[in-house]
mmCIF file with all atom_site columns, C-alpha atoms and ligand atoms in Angstrom:
data_model
loop_
_atom_site.group_PDB
_atom_site.id
_atom_site.type_symbol
_atom_site.label_atom_id
_atom_site.label_alt_id
_atom_site.label_comp_id
_atom_site.label_asym_id
_atom_site.label_entity_id
_atom_site.label_seq_id
_atom_site.pdbx_PDB_ins_code
_atom_site.Cartn_x
_atom_site.Cartn_y
_atom_site.Cartn_z
_atom_site.occupancy
_atom_site.B_iso_or_equiv
_atom_site.pdbx_formal_charge
_atom_site.auth_seq_id
_atom_site.auth_comp_id
_atom_site.auth_asym_id
_atom_site.auth_atom_id
_atom_site.pdbx_PDB_model_num
ATOM   1   C CA  . UNK A 1 1   ? 70.022  105.630 69.139 1.00 88.00 ? 851  UNK A CA  1
ATOM   2   C CA  . UNK A 1 2   ? 71.150  106.848 65.746 1.00 95.00 ? 852  UNK A CA  1
ATOM   3   C CA  . UNK A 1 3   ? 74.922  107.211 65.302 1.00 97.00 ? 853  UNK A CA  1
ATOM   4   C CA  . UNK A 1 4   ? 76.152  110.767 65.896 1.00 98.00 ? 854  UNK A CA  1
ATOM   5   C CA  . UNK A 1 5   ? 78.390  112.349 63.263 1.00 98.00 ? 855  UNK A CA  1
ATOM   6   C CA  . UNK A 1 6   ? 80.283  115.585 63.993 1.00 98.00 ? 856  UNK A CA  1
ATOM   7   C CA  . UNK A 1 7   ? 80.726  117.581 60.826 1.00 98.00 ? 857  UNK A CA  1
ATOM   8   C CA  . UNK A 1 8   ? 83.145  120.469 60.279 1.00 98.00 ? 858  UNK A CA  1
ATOM   9   C CA  . UNK A 1 9   ? 81.133  123.596 59.482 1.00 97.00 ? 859  UNK A CA  1
ATOM   10  C CA  . UNK A 1 10  ? 81.723  125.537 56.279 1.00 94.00 ? 860  UNK A CA  1
ATOM   11  C CA  . UNK A 1 11  ? 83.509  124.234 53.229 1.00 95.00 ? 861  UNK A CA  1
ATOM   12  C CA  . UNK A 1 12  ? 83.868  120.619 54.388 1.00 97.00 ? 862  UNK A CA  1
ATOM   13  C CA  . UNK A 1 13  ? 80.211  120.563 55.397 1.00 97.00 ? 863  UNK A CA  1
ATOM   14  C CA  . UNK A 1 14  ? 79.158  121.495 51.861 1.00 96.00 ? 864  UNK A CA  1
ATOM   15  C CA  . UNK A 1 15  ? 81.506  118.992 50.243 1.00 96.00 ? 865  UNK A CA  1
ATOM   16  C CA  . UNK A 1 16  ? 80.447  116.239 52.647 1.00 97.00 ? 866  UNK A CA  1
ATOM   17  C CA  . UNK A 1 17  ? 76.756  116.930 51.972 1.00 97.00 ? 867  UNK A CA  1
ATOM   18  C CA  . UNK A 1 18  ? 77.291  116.420 48.226 1.00 96.00 ? 868  UNK A CA  1
ATOM   19  C CA  . UNK A 1 19  ? 79.261  113.270 48.929 1.00 95.00 ? 869  UNK A CA  1
ATOM   20  C CA  . UNK A 1 20  ? 76.616  111.976 51.355 1.00 95.00 ? 870  UNK A CA  1
ATOM   21  C CA  . UNK A 1 21  ? 73.987  112.567 48.665 1.00 95.00 ? 871  UNK A CA  1
ATOM   22  C CA  . UNK A 1 22  ? 76.066  110.667 46.119 1.00 93.00 ? 872  UNK A CA  1
ATOM   23  C CA  . UNK A 1 23  ? 75.952  107.691 48.512 1.00 92.00 ? 873  UNK A CA  1
ATOM   24  C CA  . UNK A 1 24  ? 72.153  107.694 48.234 1.00 92.00 ? 874  UNK A CA  1
ATOM   25  C CA  . UNK A 1 25  ? 71.292  109.409 51.528 1.00 94.00 ? 875  UNK A CA  1
ATOM   26  C CA  . UNK A 1 26  ? 68.629  112.087 51.879 1.00 93.00 ? 876  UNK A CA  1
ATOM   27  C CA  . UNK A 1 27  ? 70.444  115.360 52.561 1.00 95.00 ? 877  UNK A CA  1
ATOM   28  C CA  . UNK A 1 28  ? 67.398  117.634 52.964 1.00 96.00 ? 878  UNK A CA  1
ATOM   29  C CA  . UNK A 1 29  ? 67.845  118.021 56.760 1.00 96.00 ? 879  UNK A CA  1
ATOM   30  C CA  . UNK A 1 30  ? 71.457  119.075 56.119 1.00 96.00 ? 880  UNK A CA  1
ATOM   31  C CA  . UNK A 1 31  ? 70.755  121.558 53.341 1.00 95.00 ? 881  UNK A CA  1
ATOM   32  C CA  . UNK A 1 32  ? 67.741  123.055 55.130 1.00 96.00 ? 882  UNK A CA  1
ATOM   33  C CA  . UNK A 1 33  ? 69.227  123.296 58.618 1.00 94.00 ? 883  UNK A CA  1
ATOM   34  C CA  . UNK A 1 34  ? 69.522  127.096 58.671 1.00 94.00 ? 884  UNK A CA  1
ATOM   35  C CA  . UNK A 1 35  ? 71.425  128.103 61.830 1.00 95.00 ? 885  UNK A CA  1
ATOM   36  C CA  . UNK A 1 36  ? 70.661  124.860 63.674 1.00 96.00 ? 886  UNK A CA  1
ATOM   37  C CA  . UNK A 1 37  ? 73.741  123.116 65.039 1.00 97.00 ? 887  UNK A CA  1
ATOM   38  C CA  . UNK A 1 38  ? 72.071  119.699 65.355 1.00 97.00 ? 888  UNK A CA  1
ATOM   39  C CA  . UNK A 1 39  ? 69.888  117.917 62.833 1.00 97.00 ? 889  UNK A CA  1
ATOM   40  C CA  . UNK A 1 40  ? 68.665  114.381 62.258 1.00 96.00 ? 890  UNK A CA  1
ATOM   41  C CA  . UNK A 1 41  ? 68.392  112.461 59.026 1.00 95.00 ? 891  UNK A CA  1
ATOM   42  C CA  . UNK A 1 42  ? 66.624  109.088 58.732 1.00 92.00 ? 892  UNK A CA  1
ATOM   43  C CA  . UNK A 1 43  ? 69.819  107.318 59.731 1.00 92.00 ? 893  UNK A CA  1
ATOM   44  C CA  . UNK A 1 44  ? 72.054  109.727 61.680 1.00 96.00 ? 894  UNK A CA  1
ATOM   45  C CA  . UNK A 1 45  ? 72.245  112.633 64.052 1.00 98.00 ? 895  UNK A CA  1
ATOM   46  C CA  . UNK A 1 46  ? 74.593  115.372 62.856 1.00 98.00 ? 896  UNK A CA  1
ATOM   47  C CA  . UNK A 1 47  ? 76.272  118.048 64.934 1.00 98.00 ? 897  UNK A CA  1
ATOM   48  C CA  . UNK A 1 48  ? 78.103  120.985 63.354 1.00 98.00 ? 898  UNK A CA  1
ATOM   49  C CA  . UNK A 1 49  ? 81.255  122.448 64.851 1.00 98.00 ? 899  UNK A CA  1
ATOM   50  C CA  . UNK A 1 50  ? 84.585  124.022 63.938 1.00 98.00 ? 900  UNK A CA  1
ATOM   51  C CA  . UNK A 1 51  ? 87.275  121.531 62.952 1.00 98.00 ? 901  UNK A CA  1
ATOM   52  C CA  . UNK A 1 52  ? 89.223  121.479 66.249 1.00 98.00 ? 902  UNK A CA  1
ATOM   53  C CA  . UNK A 1 53  ? 85.951  121.066 68.176 1.00 98.00 ? 903  UNK A CA  1
ATOM   54  C CA  . UNK A 1 54  ? 84.851  118.159 65.951 1.00 98.00 ? 904  UNK A CA  1
ATOM   55  C CA  . UNK A 1 55  ? 87.871  116.260 67.288 1.00 98.00 ? 905  UNK A CA  1
ATOM   56  C CA  . UNK A 1 56  ? 86.902  117.186 70.879 1.00 98.00 ? 906  UNK A CA  1
ATOM   57  C CA  . UNK A 1 57  ? 83.339  115.860 70.455 1.00 98.00 ? 907  UNK A CA  1
ATOM   58  C CA  . UNK A 1 58  ? 84.647  112.632 68.913 1.00 98.00 ? 908  UNK A CA  1
ATOM   59  C CA  . UNK A 1 59  ? 87.413  112.193 71.487 1.00 98.00 ? 909  UNK A CA  1
ATOM   60  C CA  . UNK A 1 60  ? 84.898  112.568 74.340 1.00 98.00 ? 910  UNK A CA  1
ATOM   61  C CA  . UNK A 1 61  ? 82.419  110.167 72.729 1.00 98.00 ? 911  UNK A CA  1
ATOM   62  C CA  . UNK A 1 62  ? 79.669  112.752 72.235 1.00 98.00 ? 912  UNK A CA  1
ATOM   63  C CA  . UNK A 1 63  ? 79.987  111.986 68.532 1.00 98.00 ? 913  UNK A CA  1
ATOM   64  C CA  . UNK A 1 64  ? 80.733  108.486 67.268 1.00 98.00 ? 914  UNK A CA  1
ATOM   65  C CA  . UNK A 1 65  ? 82.270  109.666 64.014 1.00 98.00 ? 915  UNK A CA  1
ATOM   66  C CA  . UNK A 1 66  ? 83.692  112.913 62.690 1.00 98.00 ? 916  UNK A CA  1
ATOM   67  C CA  . UNK A 1 67  ? 84.473  114.532 59.365 1.00 98.00 ? 917  UNK A CA  1
ATOM   68  C CA  . UNK A 1 68  ? 87.507  116.758 59.744 1.00 98.00 ? 918  UNK A CA  1
ATOM   69  C CA  . UNK A 1 69  ? 90.445  118.079 57.741 1.00 98.00 ? 919  UNK A CA  1
ATOM   70  C CA  . UNK A 1 70  ? 93.758  116.229 57.949 1.00 98.00 ? 920  UNK A CA  1
ATOM   71  C CA  . UNK A 1 71  ? 95.319  119.618 58.773 1.00 98.00 ? 921  UNK A CA  1
ATOM   72  C CA  . UNK A 1 72  ? 93.357  119.719 62.038 1.00 98.00 ? 922  UNK A CA  1
ATOM   73  C CA  . UNK A 1 73  ? 94.485  116.199 62.975 1.00 98.00 ? 923  UNK A CA  1
ATOM   74  C CA  . UNK A 1 74  ? 98.114  117.119 62.246 1.00 98.00 ? 924  UNK A CA  1
ATOM   75  C CA  . UNK A 1 75  ? 97.912  120.276 64.344 1.00 98.00 ? 925  UNK A CA  1
ATOM   76  C CA  . UNK A 1 76  ? 95.885  119.067 67.339 1.00 98.00 ? 926  UNK A CA  1
ATOM   77  C CA  . UNK A 1 77  ? 96.789  115.331 67.348 1.00 98.00 ? 927  UNK A CA  1
ATOM   78  C CA  . UNK A 1 78  ? 93.576  114.248 69.094 1.00 98.00 ? 928  UNK A CA  1
ATOM   79  C CA  . UNK A 1 79  ? 93.202  110.808 70.653 1.00 98.00 ? 929  UNK A CA  1
ATOM   80  C CA  . UNK A 1 80  ? 90.764  109.470 68.053 1.00 98.00 ? 930  UNK A CA  1
ATOM   81  C CA  . UNK A 1 81  ? 90.787  106.661 65.514 1.00 98.00 ? 931  UNK A CA  1
ATOM   82  C CA  . UNK A 1 82  ? 91.855  108.187 62.188 1.00 98.00 ? 932  UNK A CA  1
ATOM   83  C CA  . UNK A 1 83  ? 90.070  105.827 59.802 1.00 97.00 ? 933  UNK A CA  1
ATOM   84  C CA  . UNK A 1 84  ? 90.798  106.965 56.231 1.00 96.00 ? 934  UNK A CA  1
ATOM   85  C CA  . UNK A 1 85  ? 90.896  109.887 53.793 1.00 96.00 ? 935  UNK A CA  1
ATOM   86  C CA  . UNK A 1 86  ? 87.724  111.028 52.060 1.00 96.00 ? 936  UNK A CA  1
ATOM   87  C CA  . UNK A 1 87  ? 87.682  112.143 48.427 1.00 95.00 ? 937  UNK A CA  1
ATOM   88  C CA  . UNK A 1 88  ? 87.136  115.850 49.098 1.00 96.00 ? 938  UNK A CA  1
ATOM   89  C CA  . UNK A 1 89  ? 88.696  118.724 51.020 1.00 96.00 ? 939  UNK A CA  1
ATOM   90  C CA  . UNK A 1 90  ? 92.071  118.464 49.293 1.00 97.00 ? 940  UNK A CA  1
ATOM   91  C CA  . UNK A 1 91  ? 94.427  121.224 50.384 1.00 97.00 ? 941  UNK A CA  1
ATOM   92  C CA  . UNK A 1 92  ? 98.089  121.800 51.132 1.00 98.00 ? 942  UNK A CA  1
ATOM   93  C CA  . UNK A 1 93  ? 100.004 123.584 53.853 1.00 98.00 ? 943  UNK A CA  1
ATOM   94  C CA  . UNK A 1 94  ? 102.117 126.452 52.593 1.00 98.00 ? 944  UNK A CA  1
ATOM   95  C CA  . UNK A 1 95  ? 104.408 129.244 53.659 1.00 98.00 ? 945  UNK A CA  1
ATOM   96  C CA  . UNK A 1 96  ? 103.260 132.412 51.919 1.00 98.00 ? 946  UNK A CA  1
ATOM   97  C CA  . UNK A 1 97  ? 104.172 136.045 51.878 1.00 98.00 ? 947  UNK A CA  1
ATOM   98  C CA  . UNK A 1 98  ? 103.498 139.259 50.006 1.00 97.00 ? 948  UNK A CA  1
ATOM   99  C CA  . UNK A 1 99  ? 104.319 139.161 46.316 1.00 94.00 ? 949  UNK A CA  1
ATOM   100 C CA  . UNK A 1 100 ? 107.808 140.614 45.764 1.00 94.00 ? 950  UNK A CA  1
ATOM   101 C CA  . UNK A 1 101 ? 108.663 140.606 49.473 1.00 91.00 ? 951  UNK A CA  1
ATOM   102 C CA  . UNK A 1 102 ? 112.243 139.801 50.416 1.00 92.00 ? 952  UNK A CA  1
ATOM   103 C CA  . UNK A 1 103 ? 112.478 137.762 53.630 1.00 94.00 ? 953  UNK A CA  1
ATOM   104 C CA  . UNK A 1 104 ? 114.413 139.588 56.374 1.00 93.00 ? 954  UNK A CA  1
ATOM   105 C CA  . UNK A 1 105 ? 117.971 138.466 57.193 1.00 91.00 ? 955  UNK A CA  1
ATOM   106 C CA  . UNK A 1 106 ? 117.153 138.311 60.892 1.00 92.00 ? 956  UNK A CA  1
ATOM   107 C CA  . UNK A 1 107 ? 114.582 136.041 62.591 1.00 96.00 ? 957  UNK A CA  1
ATOM   108 C CA  . UNK A 1 108 ? 111.298 135.845 60.664 1.00 97.00 ? 958  UNK A CA  1
ATOM   109 C CA  . UNK A 1 109 ? 107.891 136.385 62.218 1.00 98.00 ? 959  UNK A CA  1
ATOM   110 C CA  . UNK A 1 110 ? 105.236 133.956 60.983 1.00 98.00 ? 960  UNK A CA  1
ATOM   111 C CA  . UNK A 1 111 ? 101.506 134.245 61.669 1.00 98.00 ? 961  UNK A CA  1
ATOM   112 C CA  . UNK A 1 112 ? 99.394  131.107 61.638 1.00 98.00 ? 962  UNK A CA  1
ATOM   113 C CA  . UNK A 1 113 ? 96.409  129.217 62.996 1.00 98.00 ? 963  UNK A CA  1
ATOM   114 C CA  . UNK A 1 114 ? 98.730  126.189 62.883 1.00 98.00 ? 964  UNK A CA  1
ATOM   115 C CA  . UNK A 1 115 ? 101.409 127.066 65.437 1.00 98.00 ? 965  UNK A CA  1
ATOM   116 C CA  . UNK A 1 116 ? 102.410 123.434 66.056 1.00 98.00 ? 966  UNK A CA  1
ATOM   117 C CA  . UNK A 1 117 ? 102.876 122.649 62.369 1.00 98.00 ? 967  UNK A CA  1
ATOM   118 C CA  . UNK A 1 118 ? 104.688 125.979 61.843 1.00 98.00 ? 968  UNK A CA  1
ATOM   119 C CA  . UNK A 1 119 ? 107.100 125.320 64.702 1.00 98.00 ? 969  UNK A CA  1
ATOM   120 C CA  . UNK A 1 120 ? 107.787 121.785 63.462 1.00 98.00 ? 970  UNK A CA  1
ATOM   121 C CA  . UNK A 1 121 ? 108.333 122.879 59.859 1.00 98.00 ? 971  UNK A CA  1
ATOM   122 C CA  . UNK A 1 122 ? 110.855 125.614 60.624 1.00 98.00 ? 972  UNK A CA  1
ATOM   123 C CA  . UNK A 1 123 ? 112.608 123.472 63.238 1.00 97.00 ? 973  UNK A CA  1
ATOM   124 C CA  . UNK A 1 124 ? 113.036 120.696 60.664 1.00 97.00 ? 974  UNK A CA  1
ATOM   125 C CA  . UNK A 1 125 ? 114.594 123.315 58.361 1.00 95.00 ? 975  UNK A CA  1
ATOM   126 C CA  . UNK A 1 126 ? 116.957 124.346 61.150 1.00 96.00 ? 976  UNK A CA  1
ATOM   127 C CA  . UNK A 1 127 ? 115.379 127.771 61.422 1.00 95.00 ? 977  UNK A CA  1
ATOM   128 C CA  . UNK A 1 128 ? 114.163 129.545 64.542 1.00 96.00 ? 978  UNK A CA  1
ATOM   129 C CA  . UNK A 1 129 ? 111.175 131.851 63.958 1.00 98.00 ? 979  UNK A CA  1
ATOM   130 C CA  . UNK A 1 130 ? 108.807 133.937 66.052 1.00 98.00 ? 980  UNK A CA  1
ATOM   131 C CA  . UNK A 1 131 ? 105.254 132.631 65.713 1.00 98.00 ? 981  UNK A CA  1
ATOM   132 C CA  . UNK A 1 132 ? 102.108 134.692 66.219 1.00 98.00 ? 982  UNK A CA  1
ATOM   133 C CA  . UNK A 1 133 ? 98.893  132.705 66.694 1.00 98.00 ? 983  UNK A CA  1
ATOM   134 C CA  . UNK A 1 134 ? 95.828  133.973 64.835 1.00 98.00 ? 984  UNK A CA  1
ATOM   135 C CA  . UNK A 1 135 ? 92.356  132.420 64.654 1.00 97.00 ? 985  UNK A CA  1
ATOM   136 C CA  . UNK A 1 136 ? 91.561  133.198 61.004 1.00 95.00 ? 986  UNK A CA  1
ATOM   137 C CA  . UNK A 1 137 ? 92.011  135.601 58.088 1.00 97.00 ? 987  UNK A CA  1
ATOM   138 C CA  . UNK A 1 138 ? 95.753  135.110 58.558 1.00 98.00 ? 988  UNK A CA  1
ATOM   139 C CA  . UNK A 1 139 ? 96.389  136.572 55.097 1.00 98.00 ? 989  UNK A CA  1
ATOM   140 C CA  . UNK A 1 140 ? 95.968  139.999 56.715 1.00 98.00 ? 990  UNK A CA  1
ATOM   141 C CA  . UNK A 1 141 ? 99.098  139.592 58.858 1.00 98.00 ? 991  UNK A CA  1
ATOM   142 C CA  . UNK A 1 142 ? 101.798 140.196 56.209 1.00 98.00 ? 992  UNK A CA  1
ATOM   143 C CA  . UNK A 1 143 ? 99.744  142.898 54.485 1.00 97.00 ? 993  UNK A CA  1
ATOM   144 C CA  . UNK A 1 144 ? 99.349  144.857 57.717 1.00 97.00 ? 994  UNK A CA  1
ATOM   145 C CA  . UNK A 1 145 ? 102.922 144.292 58.874 1.00 97.00 ? 995  UNK A CA  1
ATOM   146 C CA  . UNK A 1 146 ? 102.107 141.963 61.786 1.00 98.00 ? 996  UNK A CA  1
ATOM   147 C CA  . UNK A 1 147 ? 104.273 139.196 60.324 1.00 98.00 ? 997  UNK A CA  1
ATOM   148 C CA  . UNK A 1 148 ? 106.760 138.581 57.511 1.00 98.00 ? 998  UNK A CA  1
ATOM   149 C CA  . UNK A 1 149 ? 104.774 135.614 56.265 1.00 98.00 ? 999  UNK A CA  1
ATOM   150 C CA  . UNK A 1 150 ? 102.130 133.061 57.096 1.00 98.00 ? 1000 UNK A CA  1
ATOM   151 C CA  . UNK A 1 151 ? 101.730 129.310 57.296 1.00 98.00 ? 1001 UNK A CA  1
ATOM   152 C CA  . UNK A 1 152 ? 98.227  128.335 56.207 1.00 98.00 ? 1002 UNK A CA  1
ATOM   153 C CA  . UNK A 1 153 ? 96.237  125.893 54.138 1.00 98.00 ? 1003 UNK A CA  1
ATOM   154 C CA  . UNK A 1 154 ? 95.737  126.661 50.471 1.00 98.00 ? 1004 UNK A CA  1
ATOM   155 C CA  . UNK A 1 155 ? 92.842  125.042 48.632 1.00 96.00 ? 1005 UNK A CA  1
ATOM   156 C CA  . UNK A 1 156 ? 92.016  126.992 45.466 1.00 96.00 ? 1006 UNK A CA  1
ATOM   157 C CA  . UNK A 1 157 ? 94.638  129.713 46.046 1.00 97.00 ? 1007 UNK A CA  1
ATOM   158 C CA  . UNK A 1 158 ? 91.989  132.413 45.671 1.00 98.00 ? 1008 UNK A CA  1
ATOM   159 C CA  . UNK A 1 159 ? 92.416  133.913 49.149 1.00 98.00 ? 1009 UNK A CA  1
ATOM   160 C CA  . UNK A 1 160 ? 96.168  134.318 48.665 1.00 98.00 ? 1010 UNK A CA  1
ATOM   161 C CA  . UNK A 1 161 ? 95.754  135.771 45.193 1.00 98.00 ? 1011 UNK A CA  1
ATOM   162 C CA  . UNK A 1 162 ? 93.030  138.240 46.110 1.00 98.00 ? 1012 UNK A CA  1
ATOM   163 C CA  . UNK A 1 163 ? 95.160  139.524 48.983 1.00 98.00 ? 1013 UNK A CA  1
ATOM   164 C CA  . UNK A 1 164 ? 98.390  139.906 47.011 1.00 97.00 ? 1014 UNK A CA  1
ATOM   165 C CA  . UNK A 1 165 ? 100.200 136.963 48.595 1.00 98.00 ? 1015 UNK A CA  1
ATOM   166 C CA  . UNK A 1 166 ? 102.179 134.179 46.930 1.00 98.00 ? 1016 UNK A CA  1
ATOM   167 C CA  . UNK A 1 167 ? 103.256 130.707 48.018 1.00 98.00 ? 1017 UNK A CA  1
ATOM   168 C CA  . UNK A 1 168 ? 106.899 130.510 49.047 1.00 97.00 ? 1018 UNK A CA  1
ATOM   169 C CA  . UNK A 1 169 ? 106.900 126.782 49.773 1.00 97.00 ? 1019 UNK A CA  1
ATOM   170 C CA  . UNK A 1 170 ? 104.338 124.000 50.020 1.00 97.00 ? 1020 UNK A CA  1
ATOM   171 C CA  . UNK A 1 171 ? 105.136 121.204 52.437 1.00 97.00 ? 1021 UNK A CA  1
ATOM   172 C CA  . UNK A 1 172 ? 102.121 119.012 53.362 1.00 97.00 ? 1022 UNK A CA  1
ATOM   173 C CA  . UNK A 1 173 ? 99.044  117.670 51.569 1.00 97.00 ? 1023 UNK A CA  1
ATOM   174 C CA  . UNK A 1 174 ? 95.744  116.945 53.255 1.00 97.00 ? 1024 UNK A CA  1
ATOM   175 C CA  . UNK A 1 175 ? 92.175  115.877 52.554 1.00 97.00 ? 1025 UNK A CA  1
ATOM   176 C CA  . UNK A 1 176 ? 89.074  115.440 54.684 1.00 97.00 ? 1026 UNK A CA  1
ATOM   177 C CA  . UNK A 1 177 ? 89.247  112.359 56.920 1.00 98.00 ? 1027 UNK A CA  1
ATOM   178 C CA  . UNK A 1 178 ? 86.821  110.098 58.699 1.00 98.00 ? 1028 UNK A CA  1
ATOM   179 C CA  . UNK A 1 179 ? 87.596  109.801 62.397 1.00 98.00 ? 1029 UNK A CA  1
ATOM   180 C CA  . UNK A 1 180 ? 85.939  107.692 65.100 1.00 98.00 ? 1030 UNK A CA  1
ATOM   181 C CA  . UNK A 1 181 ? 85.778  107.554 68.857 1.00 98.00 ? 1031 UNK A CA  1
ATOM   182 C CA  . UNK A 1 182 ? 88.118  104.736 69.866 1.00 97.00 ? 1032 UNK A CA  1
ATOM   183 C CA  . UNK A 1 183 ? 85.811  102.820 72.210 1.00 98.00 ? 1033 UNK A CA  1
ATOM   184 C CA  . UNK A 1 184 ? 82.600  103.484 70.253 1.00 97.00 ? 1034 UNK A CA  1
ATOM   185 C CA  . UNK A 1 185 ? 84.188  101.886 67.238 1.00 96.00 ? 1035 UNK A CA  1
ATOM   186 C CA  . UNK A 1 186 ? 84.247  98.636  69.226 1.00 96.00 ? 1036 UNK A CA  1
ATOM   187 C CA  . UNK A 1 187 ? 81.087  98.994  71.349 1.00 97.00 ? 1037 UNK A CA  1
ATOM   188 C CA  . UNK A 1 188 ? 78.872  100.305 68.517 1.00 97.00 ? 1038 UNK A CA  1
ATOM   189 C CA  . UNK A 1 189 ? 80.537  98.301  65.794 1.00 95.00 ? 1039 UNK A CA  1
ATOM   190 C CA  . UNK A 1 190 ? 77.283  96.877  64.384 1.00 95.00 ? 1040 UNK A CA  1
ATOM   191 C CA  . UNK A 1 191 ? 75.704  100.325 64.070 1.00 95.00 ? 1041 UNK A CA  1
ATOM   192 C CA  . UNK A 1 192 ? 78.767  102.085 62.675 1.00 97.00 ? 1042 UNK A CA  1
ATOM   193 C CA  . UNK A 1 193 ? 80.437  99.573  60.381 1.00 96.00 ? 1043 UNK A CA  1
ATOM   194 C CA  . UNK A 1 194 ? 77.875  99.538  57.520 1.00 94.00 ? 1044 UNK A CA  1
ATOM   195 C CA  . UNK A 1 195 ? 78.241  103.321 57.127 1.00 94.00 ? 1045 UNK A CA  1
ATOM   196 C CA  . UNK A 1 196 ? 82.032  103.204 57.468 1.00 96.00 ? 1046 UNK A CA  1
ATOM   197 C CA  . UNK A 1 197 ? 82.189  100.448 54.836 1.00 94.00 ? 1047 UNK A CA  1
ATOM   198 C CA  . UNK A 1 198 ? 79.940  102.491 52.548 1.00 92.00 ? 1048 UNK A CA  1
ATOM   199 C CA  . UNK A 1 199 ? 82.240  105.498 52.834 1.00 90.00 ? 1049 UNK A CA  1
ATOM   200 C CA  . UNK A 1 200 ? 85.273  103.288 52.334 1.00 87.00 ? 1050 UNK A CA  1
ATOM   201 C CA  . UNK A 1 201 ? 83.874  101.701 49.189 1.00 77.00 ? 1051 UNK A CA  1
ATOM   202 C CA  . UNK A 1 202 ? 83.584  105.137 47.569 1.00 68.00 ? 1052 UNK A CA  1
ATOM   203 C CA  . UNK A 1 203 ? 87.060  106.198 48.734 1.00 51.00 ? 1053 UNK A CA  1
ATOM   204 C CA  . UNK A 1 204 ? 89.075  107.783 45.931 1.00 47.00 ? 1054 UNK A CA  1
ATOM   205 C CA  . UNK A 1 205 ? 86.065  108.314 43.680 1.00 34.00 ? 1055 UNK A CA  1
HETATM 206 C C1  . PRP B 2 .   ? 90.999  128.791 54.866 1.00 63.56 ? 827  PRP B C1  1
HETATM 207 C C2  . PRP B 2 .   ? 92.481  129.138 54.929 1.00 63.56 ? 827  PRP B C2  1
HETATM 208 C C3  . PRP B 2 .   ? 92.611  130.205 53.863 1.00 63.56 ? 827  PRP B C3  1
HETATM 209 C C4  . PRP B 2 .   ? 91.581  129.776 52.830 1.00 63.56 ? 827  PRP B C4  1
HETATM 210 C C5  . PRP B 2 .   ? 92.266  129.049 51.694 1.00 63.56 ? 827  PRP B C5  1
HETATM 211 O O1  . PRP B 2 .   ? 90.304  129.740 55.589 1.00 63.56 ? 827  PRP B O1  1
HETATM 212 O O2  . PRP B 2 .   ? 92.856  129.568 56.216 1.00 63.56 ? 827  PRP B O2  1
HETATM 213 O O3  . PRP B 2 .   ? 92.312  131.477 54.378 1.00 63.56 ? 827  PRP B O3  1
HETATM 214 O O4  . PRP B 2 .   ? 90.679  128.863 53.485 1.00 63.56 ? 827  PRP B O4  1
HETATM 215 O O5  . PRP B 2 .   ? 91.334  128.670 50.715 1.00 63.56 ? 827  PRP B O5  1
HETATM 216 P P1  . PRP B 2 .   ? 91.524  129.046 49.178 1.00 63.56 ? 827  PRP B P1  1
HETATM 217 O O6  . PRP B 2 .   ? 92.914  128.652 48.797 1.00 63.56 ? 827  PRP B O6  1
HETATM 218 O O7  . PRP B 2 .   ? 90.501  128.197 48.473 1.00 63.56 ? 827  PRP B O7  1
HETATM 219 O O8  . PRP B 2 .   ? 91.269  130.498 49.020 1.00 63.56 ? 827  PRP B O8  1
HETATM 220 P P2  . PRP B 2 .   ? 88.787  129.576 55.963 1.00 63.56 ? 827  PRP B P2  1
HETATM 221 O O9  . PRP B 2 .   ? 87.931  129.762 54.762 1.00 63.56 ? 827  PRP B O9  1
HETATM 222 O O10 . PRP B 2 .   ? 88.615  128.286 56.665 1.00 63.56 ? 827  PRP B O10 1
HETATM 223 O O11 . PRP B 2 .   ? 88.528  130.811 56.916 1.00 63.56 ? 827  PRP B O11 1
HETATM 224 P P3  . PRP B 2 .   ? 89.393  131.477 58.089 1.00 63.56 ? 827  PRP B P3  1
HETATM 225 O O12 . PRP B 2 .   ? 90.388  132.388 57.418 1.00 63.56 ? 827  PRP B O12 1
HETATM 226 O O13 . PRP B 2 .   ? 88.409  132.217 58.891 1.00 63.56 ? 827  PRP B O13 1
HETATM 227 O O14 . PRP B 2 .   ? 90.064  130.389 58.867 1.00 63.56 ? 827  PRP B O14 1
#
């Protein structure tokens, strides 16, 4: 059985594919997968899922390894082995609001996909806020008056800029990370370690 790798769909998937290619692997099945959610290369089986679900597949042992953002690990705290950072997917967590907006004197309302991180951040600052959970496009919330601000990841800053928002404060840095199922790391050590070592050797490049 080929090792199973769960890969976060979207931006990380693209960055991982380039990285995987730079390690000398054939990426044709990945680049030509179309809408398929499962493909095989010569050496691995890949499954494609949203970040939080990548951690679920790894935690339950459906996938041996996973490629996921550090932001997802911080928010969901899955029971997986967090092996090491990968040299792509750099982003930071930020509080942002509309350009020129003055924060209200009373309790702020913050929209975010990251309700756990948001709660923790404001609590650490001694501030109580109302949090509204959204699943995406959170930049809409302050523009439409749903919230005073947002907590979200910023990578290039383009989404904030194009929607008239600005960073108020940045407070965490993340990158993509390699995660593993805890027991598979031991049981399938011989099958997984050469690939893990290969990824590790290119770490920071
Ligand atoms: C993420 C994040 C921001 C955007 C930041 O969203 O939630 O919206 O990327 O990237 P940038 O700084 O490079 O513009 P994603 O693309 O994952 O989509 P989503 O809004 O549907 O979650």
